[in-house]
Amino acid sequence: MRCAVLALSILLVPVMAQDLATGEAIFNVNCAFCHGTDGSGGRGPNLRGSLRSGNLDADIAKVISNGIPGTAMPKFGLEDDELKSIVMYVQSFRKAAPAVVPVEGDPRAGKRIYEAQGCSRCHEIGNQGSALGPNLSRAGVARSYEYLKTSIVDPSIDIPAEYEPVRIVTQAGKRVQGVWVNEDSFTIQIRLPDESFASFDKQTLKEVAHEKKSTMPAYHLAETDLKNLLAYLSSLTGDTNTTETQKEQRAR
Amino acid sequence: MKTIAFVATFIFLCSADAAEVTYDRLVHAQGNSSEWLTYWGDYGATHFRDLKQINDHNVGQLRLAWLFQTGSQGSNETVPLVANGVMYLTTPDSGVDAVDARSGRRLWHYQYQIPKDAKYCCGNLNRGLAILGRKLYLLTPDTRLLAIDTRNGSVLWNVEVASAAGGAYGGTEAPLIVKDKVVLGTAAGDFGIRGFVDAYDAETGKRVWRFWTIPAPGEKGNETWGGDSWKHGGGATWMTGTYDPQLNTVYWGTGNPAPDLYGDIRPGDNLYTDSVVALDADTGKLKWHFQFTPHDVYDYDATETPMLVDLPWQGKMRKLLLHADRNGFYYVLDRQTGEFLMAKAFLKQTWAKGIDEKGRPIRIPGLDPTAKGTLVCPQCAGGTNWMAPSYSPLTHLYYFNVREGCDVFYSKPPAYKEGTSYWSTSVRAAASERQGGRVTAMDPLTGETKWKFPLYSSPWAGTLATSGNLVFAGDEDGYLMALQADTGKLLWRVNTGNRVVTSPITFELDGKQYVTLPSGGVVLTFALP
C-alpha cells in the first residue's frame, strides 16, 4: 500500500510541471492575441493582478469556459486537464505581479476632455454617442492602459477588423467613406458616418480601398490632458450589452 | 495633406443623425413602398402594397435574388421588417438578424439567451419585431420585452412583461408601436392565465397601462363567469393587434376561454374571450367589445387579424373592421362604435344555425364536446387562423387562407394546476371530412366568394396583395405561389422546402421590387431578373 502511494507522488510532480507548460502553450495560442504574451493586456484586459471576474481558480475557469456575454471574451471549449493547466498558468503570473499602480490623472477632468474633443461623434458610452467606432463603455476593464494610450496617440497601430475603414469610389465618381461591415465577391456593406448602413453592388464601383489608416485621427494632447483622458477611460467599467435593469414589473 | 482633409470631412459627418423610423412614418407605412415597418405592413393590416413592377404579366420570370440562412431551426413564423434598406428578422429561439435587404448579407446578429431556469408556456416561437426610432422591440418566449439597438444589436433594456414563475404566460407575437408606446399581449390562454394587453413606454420600458381581458369581480363583464372561473379564464392576446390613429383606438383579438373544450366549469358568456376589444390608445380603457363566440367550447380564438378598412356600407362611407374568425364566420363591424353589420359563413360549419341580427351565434344544441366525442366543423384549429389576410383597393377583394375540415371534440373536466396546460382533452380529425384548404377571394361587404384556389393541406400561411394584380400566398406543403388577384389563376410557384408558417412581404429598393418569405431555417427573397 505504501509503495503505491509513493509511486503516485513521484508521478504527480512531473505531471504538474507539464501542466504549467501546457497552460503556457494554450495561453499563447488562444489568449495572448488579446491579453498579451505576458498577460499584461492589449486589446483585452491586463490579467496581472486582481481580476474583475474573480481571482479564484473556479472564477477564472468559469470565464474561460463560458466567455463573458456582451464582451469580446469568447467561450473556449477545453478539456478538463487543459482548463486546469491554463488556470494554473494564469495564476502563476497573476500572483507574481506587483500591486496595481493606481492610474494617474483626474477622471472628471478627463471626461471634460472627452466632451471637448467630440469623441462621442464616433464613440459611444452607455447609450450616448455614435456606433461608428468602438464602444467605450467598458474601456477601463476591456483594454489595458497602454493599449488605450496608443489608441489615442497613434490609432492606426491596431485597427480592430470590425472597424476597418473603407473608401469607395463609384463608377460615377462619387466618393463614399465608412466602416467595413460585410463583403463578398459581388457586394460590400459599410456603415456610413451617420451610423446608417449602405450596400453596394461592386459592378457599380470603380474602387474599393481597405484603408490601413484608422478613421480616427491621432490626437496630440498635452500630457496632463492625456493622463486625465486616460484616467476617465480607465474608470469606465459599465456593461452596455446587458440591461440597465429596470425595476421588474410583476403581473398583478 | 489630402489625407488630413479626408479625415476632417469624415469627422464632421460623424455628427449627423441616422435616419430614424418615426411614428409619422409608421402612420404612413402603406404609402411607403421601400419599407415594411410593422408586422402587418400597415396599421390597418391590409397587407397590401402599391407595387407593380412584379405583375400578372411577368411574375412567371420571378426568381431567387438571395437566400439568408438563419442557422436556426423550428417553426419560422417571423415577418421581417424593412427599414432604411435593412431587413430585421427573428428566429424561433429569439435570435435577431439585421440583413442587407439588397443582398441578404448579415450586418449584425443578436441572440437572446433564455435563462436556464425560465418557465414559459409555449415553446420557442417568434413572429417578429416592432421598430421605432433606433430601437427594435422583441417579445421573448419567457415573456420579457427587450429594446435592441438598430445600429448594432446591443440590448438597451430588458423588462419583465409577466411573471412566468409558475410556467404560464409566454411571448410569441411582434409588438405594435402606438405613438410612443409598445403595445403587446401574451400567449398561454390554455395554461389558465388571465390575458391582458399591455402598453410600455418605448423609451424606458416602463409599463403605462394594462387591460385585463378577463374582468375581476366588481368590474363589468365579471358576471359572465360562474364562480371563481374568471381567475383562470384564459383570453390570451397572442397576436399583434391593429390601430386607427384617427380614432386613437387599438384593436386586439382575444383567445379562447380556459379550459378550452369544457364549458360547464365556467357558465356564462365568458367575456372578453373570443372577442375583439377596442381600447383607448392612451389609457387602455375599453371603448367597446364584440364577442364572436360566447361561451366557446371549441377553442375558437378570435386572434385573427382585425383588419381596418374604410368602405361604403349601404351607400355611406364607414370605418369598418373586417374579421374572418376561426369559428367559420366572416364579420363586418363598425370600428367606431362596435356595431355589428353583417356575418356570413365562409366554409362548412355545423355548430351554429346562423348569426342573429345583433351578431350573436344561434347555437345548435347538443353539440358540446363529450367524453365520447362530438363531430363539429370547422376544425379546432379553425376555419382560418393567425396568418395575414389582405385587402386590395384595386380589386376590392379580401384575400385569406381557409382551413377546411372538421374535428371530433373530446372533453372531460380538467383540474387546474399552475404552470401546466389547462386543456380539457383533445380533438381528432374527422375521417369523414378531409382537412384541406384554399386561398379565397371574397367581397368584403357581402362575404360572397369571388374565387377559390384549392390547397391540398390546411394552410398556416398568409397572403399578400399588390397592385401588380397579384396575390402571393404560402401553403403547408412549402409552396409560395402568385395568383392573379382578380381571377385566382395560378401564375407562378416555387417550393421553399419547408412548411410556410408566415406571410410574404414586398418592398422596393433602387427601383427593384422584392418579395420576401421566411421558411424553415431560411429567408428567401425573390425579384425579376
CSV table of C-alpha atoms in Angstrom, one decimal, chain B residues 271-442:
chain,number,residue,atom,x,y,z
B,271,LEU,CA,-66.2,38.0,-21.5
B,272,TYR,CA,-63.9,39.2,-23.1
B,273,THR,CA,-62.7,35.9,-24.6
B,274,ASP,CA,-63.1,35.2,-28.3
B,275,SER,CA,-63.7,38.9,-28.8
B,276,VAL,CA,-62.2,41.9,-30.4
B,277,VAL,CA,-61.6,44.7,-27.8
B,278,ALA,CA,-61.3,48.3,-28.9
B,279,LEU,CA,-59.0,50.2,-26.4
B,280,ASP,CA,-58.2,53.8,-25.9
B,281,ALA,CA,-54.6,54.1,-27.1
B,282,ASP,CA,-53.6,56.4,-24.3
B,283,THR,CA,-55.2,54.7,-21.3
B,284,GLY,CA,-56.0,51.2,-22.4
B,285,LYS,CA,-59.7,51.8,-21.3
B,286,LEU,CA,-62.2,49.6,-23.1
B,287,LYS,CA,-64.2,51.6,-25.7
B,288,TRP,CA,-66.3,48.7,-26.9
B,289,HIS,CA,-66.0,44.9,-27.4
B,290,PHE,CA,-67.6,42.4,-29.7
B,291,GLN,CA,-67.7,38.7,-28.8
B,292,PHE,CA,-67.7,36.3,-31.8
B,293,THR,CA,-68.1,33.1,-29.9
B,294,PRO,CA,-69.8,33.5,-26.5
B,295,HIS,CA,-69.1,30.6,-24.1
B,296,ASP,CA,-66.8,28.9,-26.6
B,297,VAL,CA,-66.2,25.1,-26.2
B,298,TYR,CA,-64.3,24.6,-29.5
B,299,ASP,CA,-61.1,26.7,-28.9
B,300,TYR,CA,-62.2,29.2,-31.5
B,301,ASP,CA,-59.8,32.0,-30.5
B,302,ALA,CA,-60.7,35.4,-32.1
B,303,THR,CA,-57.0,36.3,-32.5
B,304,GLU,CA,-57.3,36.5,-36.3
B,305,THR,CA,-56.5,39.9,-37.8
B,306,PRO,CA,-58.9,42.8,-37.0
B,307,MET,CA,-58.4,44.5,-40.4
B,308,LEU,CA,-59.3,48.2,-40.6
B,309,VAL,CA,-60.7,49.5,-43.9
B,310,ASP,CA,-62.9,52.4,-44.9
B,311,LEU,CA,-65.6,51.3,-47.4
B,312,PRO,CA,-69.1,52.4,-48.5
B,313,TRP,CA,-71.5,50.4,-46.4
B,314,GLN,CA,-75.0,50.6,-47.9
B,315,GLY,CA,-74.0,53.7,-49.8
B,316,LYS,CA,-72.3,55.5,-46.9
B,317,MET,CA,-68.6,55.5,-46.2
B,318,ARG,CA,-67.9,53.9,-42.9
B,319,LYS,CA,-64.9,52.9,-40.8
B,320,LEU,CA,-65.1,49.2,-40.9
B,321,LEU,CA,-63.4,46.3,-39.1
B,322,LEU,CA,-63.2,43.1,-41.2
B,323,HIS,CA,-62.5,39.8,-39.5
B,324,ALA,CA,-62.6,36.2,-40.7
B,325,ASP,CA,-63.0,34.2,-37.5
B,326,ARG,CA,-61.7,30.9,-36.5
B,327,ASN,CA,-65.3,29.9,-35.9
B,328,GLY,CA,-66.0,29.8,-39.6
B,329,PHE,CA,-67.8,33.2,-40.0
B,330,TYR,CA,-66.7,36.4,-41.7
B,331,TYR,CA,-67.7,39.6,-39.8
B,332,VAL,CA,-68.1,43.2,-40.7
B,333,LEU,CA,-68.2,45.7,-37.7
B,334,ASP,CA,-68.3,49.5,-37.5
B,335,ARG,CA,-65.0,50.1,-35.8
B,336,GLN,CA,-66.0,53.4,-34.3
B,337,THR,CA,-69.0,52.0,-32.4
B,338,GLY,CA,-68.5,48.3,-32.4
B,339,GLU,CA,-71.9,47.9,-34.2
B,340,PHE,CA,-72.4,44.6,-35.8
B,341,LEU,CA,-73.1,45.0,-39.5
B,342,MET,CA,-73.0,41.5,-41.0
B,343,ALA,CA,-71.7,38.0,-40.8
B,344,LYS,CA,-71.5,35.1,-43.2
B,345,ALA,CA,-70.1,31.6,-43.0
B,346,PHE,CA,-67.1,31.2,-45.4
B,347,LEU,CA,-66.9,27.4,-45.1
B,348,LYS,CA,-68.8,24.4,-43.9
B,349,GLN,CA,-69.7,24.9,-40.2
B,350,THR,CA,-72.1,22.8,-38.1
B,351,TRP,CA,-72.1,24.5,-34.7
B,352,ALA,CA,-74.4,27.4,-35.3
B,353,LYS,CA,-77.7,27.9,-37.2
B,354,GLY,CA,-76.5,31.3,-38.2
B,355,ILE,CA,-75.7,34.7,-36.6
B,356,ASP,CA,-78.6,36.8,-35.3
B,357,GLU,CA,-79.2,40.5,-36.0
B,358,LYS,CA,-77.0,41.5,-33.0
B,359,GLY,CA,-74.1,39.3,-34.1
B,360,ARG,CA,-74.7,36.5,-31.7
B,361,PRO,CA,-74.4,33.0,-33.0
B,362,ILE,CA,-77.6,30.9,-32.8
B,363,ARG,CA,-76.2,27.7,-31.3
B,364,ILE,CA,-77.3,24.2,-32.3
B,365,PRO,CA,-78.0,22.4,-29.0
B,366,GLY,CA,-76.3,19.1,-28.1
B,367,LEU,CA,-73.0,19.8,-29.8
B,368,ASP,CA,-70.8,20.3,-26.8
B,369,PRO,CA,-67.7,18.1,-26.7
B,370,THR,CA,-68.2,15.0,-24.7
B,371,ALA,CA,-66.1,12.1,-23.4
B,372,LYS,CA,-67.2,10.0,-26.3
B,373,GLY,CA,-66.6,12.8,-28.9
B,374,THR,CA,-68.7,15.2,-30.9
B,375,LEU,CA,-68.2,16.0,-34.6
B,376,VAL,CA,-68.1,19.7,-35.3
B,377,CYS,CA,-66.9,21.9,-38.2
B,378,PRO,CA,-64.8,23.9,-38.6
B,379,GLN,CA,-61.8,22.0,-37.1
B,380,CYS,CA,-60.4,23.0,-33.7
B,381,ALA,CA,-57.5,25.0,-35.3
B,382,GLY,CA,-60.2,26.9,-37.1
B,383,GLY,CA,-61.7,27.9,-40.4
B,384,THR,CA,-58.8,30.3,-40.6
B,385,ASN,CA,-56.2,31.4,-38.1
B,386,TRP,CA,-53.5,34.0,-37.3
B,387,MET,CA,-52.0,34.2,-40.8
B,388,ALA,CA,-52.3,37.5,-42.6
B,389,PRO,CA,-55.3,38.2,-44.8
B,390,SER,CA,-55.0,41.0,-47.4
B,391,TYR,CA,-57.3,43.6,-48.9
B,392,SER,CA,-56.7,45.2,-52.3
B,393,PRO,CA,-58.2,48.6,-53.0
B,394,LEU,CA,-57.9,47.8,-56.7
B,395,THR,CA,-59.8,44.6,-56.9
B,396,HIS,CA,-61.9,45.5,-53.8
B,397,LEU,CA,-61.4,41.9,-52.6
B,398,TYR,CA,-60.5,40.4,-49.3
B,399,TYR,CA,-58.0,37.5,-49.6
B,400,PHE,CA,-57.4,34.9,-46.9
B,401,ASN,CA,-56.4,31.3,-46.4
B,402,VAL,CA,-59.2,29.0,-45.4
B,403,ARG,CA,-58.7,25.8,-43.4
B,404,GLU,CA,-61.4,23.2,-44.4
B,405,GLY,CA,-62.3,20.2,-42.3
B,406,CYS,CA,-63.9,19.1,-39.1
B,407,ASP,CA,-62.8,17.5,-35.8
B,408,VAL,CA,-64.2,15.2,-33.3
B,409,PHE,CA,-64.0,17.1,-30.0
B,410,TYR,CA,-63.5,15.1,-26.8
B,411,SER,CA,-63.9,16.6,-23.4
B,412,LYS,CA,-63.6,15.8,-19.7
B,413,PRO,CA,-63.5,18.2,-16.7
B,414,PRO,CA,-59.8,19.1,-16.1
B,415,ALA,CA,-58.2,20.2,-12.9
B,416,TYR,CA,-56.3,23.5,-12.8
B,417,LYS,CA,-52.6,23.3,-11.8
B,418,GLU,CA,-50.5,26.4,-12.1
B,419,GLY,CA,-47.9,26.3,-14.8
B,420,THR,CA,-49.4,23.3,-16.6
B,421,SER,CA,-51.7,23.2,-19.6
B,422,TYR,CA,-55.4,23.6,-18.7
B,423,TRP,CA,-56.8,21.7,-21.6
B,424,SER,CA,-59.8,19.6,-21.5
B,425,THR,CA,-58.6,16.6,-23.5
B,426,SER,CA,-58.4,16.8,-27.3
B,427,VAL,CA,-59.6,16.6,-30.8
B,428,ARG,CA,-59.1,14.1,-33.6
B,429,ALA,CA,-59.5,14.9,-37.3
B,430,ALA,CA,-62.9,13.7,-38.5
B,431,ALA,CA,-62.3,10.9,-41.0
B,432,SER,CA,-65.4,11.9,-43.0
B,433,GLU,CA,-64.1,15.4,-43.8
B,434,ARG,CA,-60.7,15.9,-45.5
B,435,GLN,CA,-58.7,18.7,-43.9
B,436,GLY,CA,-57.7,20.7,-46.9
B,437,GLY,CA,-57.8,24.3,-47.6
B,438,ARG,CA,-58.0,27.1,-50.1
B,439,VAL,CA,-56.9,30.7,-50.9
B,440,THR,CA,-60.2,32.6,-51.0
B,441,ALA,CA,-61.0,36.0,-52.6
B,442,MET,CA,-64.1,37.5,-51.1
